[in-house]
Amino acid sequence: MNVLVLGSGGREHAIAWKIKQSEKCEKLFCMPGNPGTALIATNLAGGVNDFDAIKGAVLDNAIDIVVVGPEDPLVNGLRDKFAADSQLANVLFVGPSQRGAMLEGSKDFAKEFMSRHGIPTASYKSFTSVDIEQADKFLESLQAPYVLKADGLAAGKGVLIPETLEEAKASLREMLGGMFGAAGNTVVIEEFLRGIEVSVFVLTDGKDYLILPEAKDYKRIGVGDKGLNTGGMGAVSPVGFTDAQFMKKVEERIIKPTVNGLAADGIDYKGFIFIGLMNCNGDPYVIEYNVRMGDPETEAVMTRIDSDLLSHLEAAAKGELSGEKIVISEEGALTVVCVSGGYPQSYGKGYEIFGSEYLERSSVEDKIKIFHAGTSMKEGKLVTSGGRVLAVTVNGKGIEKSREIVYPEIDKIMYTNKYYRSDIGLDLLKYEK
Ligand code: AMP
Ligand code: GLY
């Protein structure tokens, strides 16, 4: 099969890397890709929302299957555009329809979906600027801290968790007043859940599903989970506190009702579902749905799949997932993201990355895999081009051992203002058997 992966981050590099191992993979393309994907695939010019460029690439390269990395094109209806185009309608497509993508594109839609289908989540109410007084009353009925979420996509920044009622009321007004643009025209206010978070990933064809390895993401910029929220500073899989008993609850209480709920609502969903969960004393609650894989979780998760991902993706896109079996490695994965100092606020770009002899080490046999996130080529040199620059994954048994291997590898990669969290995995040591 000829495959096109849409996107340009570490997630897409990891997905492409896994697809490349499949015997079914003939030609592999990424749009736009990055210097990492260029090592294993052909990068094509064009953006993930550029329908004409995507259509041209699919037709020119006889693409059999399109795999969408980020949520944006899905929320904008890329799948629906394929379905409506006579030249593209038969191309296999991994990613939900526009309605399905509302699970991520609208928090209010996601909450209504969960209450309709009895899926455990924090209790909530949604408000617009006309009901400020009711919103204040609802806040007064809750206990601190308060969780306020912009309804629409806000580049992962649309959640505020004020500590006091006064701050919560002020934040509510800022959100409704345009702090996150139109995404905040509706604000979801919900109960604060206490527990530990875990990311669960599902591939579904709308009827059946495969559960991928779970992962823990490290969202804050600073050691000890301090400071600003980022796109993700590291990931670990498996996650010690998600034992078989917990995962059984996740499957019965969340995954099955989600897949069945989509079908019952008549939503065409063939793609990934990333369920952000809170483990509250052993019971799972949904914090959010995403309609894509997580980043950097994917850079850990992909390295633990021993079966043929492309075969799974093909089956999902065809609606034939019932015959597929996923095989997950016993070895764990630990990923550390190297960022540019200053991220997630302003940071410099264009710094040359040294140590490139290490950067190409991402073959299947290597214990270390380096996935490119924010890199580009400038005058023949590899340079930084984003906040998150590289994701370095190590596979092996045990977090302590993995940490001993990964950090010296990171030391070999050099660029100005390199920063990474030195504590990835430490919080999970206590759950290891
Ligand atoms: P979201 O964008 O919905 O994933 O929210 C961002 C982060 O806010 C999550 O990863 C959680 O750490 C936190 N969060 C969101 N909702 C809640 C909640 N109801 N209770 C506690 N923490 C939450
Ligand atoms: N790592 C969290 C996300 O991809 O949204």
Short mmCIF file of N, CA and C in Angstrom, two decimals, residues 4-8 30-33 44-55 57 70 72-73 78:
data_model
loop_
_atom_site.label_atom_id
_atom_site.label_comp_id
_atom_site.label_asym_id
_atom_site.label_seq_id
_atom_site.Cartn_x
_atom_site.Cartn_y
_atom_site.Cartn_z
N LEU A 4 -0.05 7.89 3.07
CA LEU A 4 0.23 9.31 3.32
C LEU A 4 -0.11 9.63 4.77
N VAL A 5 0.90 10.11 5.51
CA VAL A 5 0.69 10.55 6.90
C VAL A 5 0.64 12.08 6.89
N LEU A 6 -0.42 12.64 7.45
CA LEU A 6 -0.55 14.10 7.51
C LEU A 6 -0.08 14.63 8.86
N GLY A 7 0.84 15.61 8.81
CA GLY A 7 1.31 16.23 10.05
C GLY A 7 2.82 16.39 10.01
N SER A 8 3.37 17.01 11.04
CA SER A 8 4.80 17.33 11.00
C SER A 8 5.50 17.23 12.34
N CYS A 30 4.88 11.75 3.76
CA CYS A 30 4.39 12.60 4.84
C CYS A 30 4.14 13.98 4.28
N MET A 31 3.07 14.61 4.75
CA MET A 31 2.80 15.98 4.35
C MET A 31 2.52 16.82 5.58
N PRO A 32 3.26 17.85 5.93
CA PRO A 32 4.52 18.19 5.28
C PRO A 32 5.70 17.38 5.81
N GLY A 33 5.53 16.65 6.92
CA GLY A 33 6.65 15.89 7.49
C GLY A 33 7.70 16.81 8.09
N LEU A 44 6.21 15.67 1.36
CA LEU A 44 5.54 16.41 0.30
C LEU A 44 5.16 17.78 0.83
N ALA A 45 5.26 18.79 -0.05
CA ALA A 45 4.92 20.15 0.37
C ALA A 45 3.41 20.27 0.52
N GLY A 46 2.99 21.02 1.51
CA GLY A 46 1.55 21.24 1.71
C GLY A 46 1.22 21.20 3.18
N GLY A 47 0.12 21.85 3.53
CA GLY A 47 -0.28 21.90 4.93
C GLY A 47 -1.40 20.90 5.19
N VAL A 48 -1.61 20.62 6.47
CA VAL A 48 -2.61 19.61 6.84
C VAL A 48 -4.04 20.08 6.58
N ASN A 49 -4.22 21.38 6.38
CA ASN A 49 -5.56 21.89 6.07
C ASN A 49 -5.69 22.31 4.60
N ASP A 50 -4.68 21.97 3.80
CA ASP A 50 -4.65 22.41 2.40
C ASP A 50 -5.24 21.29 1.53
N PHE A 51 -6.56 21.32 1.39
CA PHE A 51 -7.25 20.21 0.72
C PHE A 51 -6.74 19.99 -0.70
N ASP A 52 -6.50 21.07 -1.43
CA ASP A 52 -6.06 20.90 -2.83
C ASP A 52 -4.71 20.19 -2.89
N ALA A 53 -3.79 20.58 -2.00
CA ALA A 53 -2.47 19.95 -1.98
C ALA A 53 -2.60 18.47 -1.58
N ILE A 54 -3.47 18.19 -0.62
CA ILE A 54 -3.64 16.81 -0.15
C ILE A 54 -4.25 15.96 -1.28
N LYS A 55 -5.27 16.50 -1.92
CA LYS A 55 -5.91 15.77 -3.02
C LYS A 55 -4.89 15.50 -4.14
N ALA A 57 -1.67 15.28 -3.91
CA ALA A 57 -0.68 14.30 -3.46
C ALA A 57 -1.25 12.89 -3.51
N PRO A 70 -2.86 15.28 13.34
CA PRO A 70 -3.45 16.27 14.26
C PRO A 70 -4.98 16.36 14.14
N ASP A 72 -6.83 19.21 13.93
CA ASP A 72 -7.34 20.35 13.16
C ASP A 72 -8.05 19.98 11.86
N PRO A 73 -7.38 19.24 10.96
CA PRO A 73 -8.06 18.91 9.70
C PRO A 73 -9.32 18.08 9.90
N LEU A 78 -12.05 17.15 7.07
CA LEU A 78 -11.29 16.56 5.96
C LEU A 78 -11.87 15.23 5.51
#
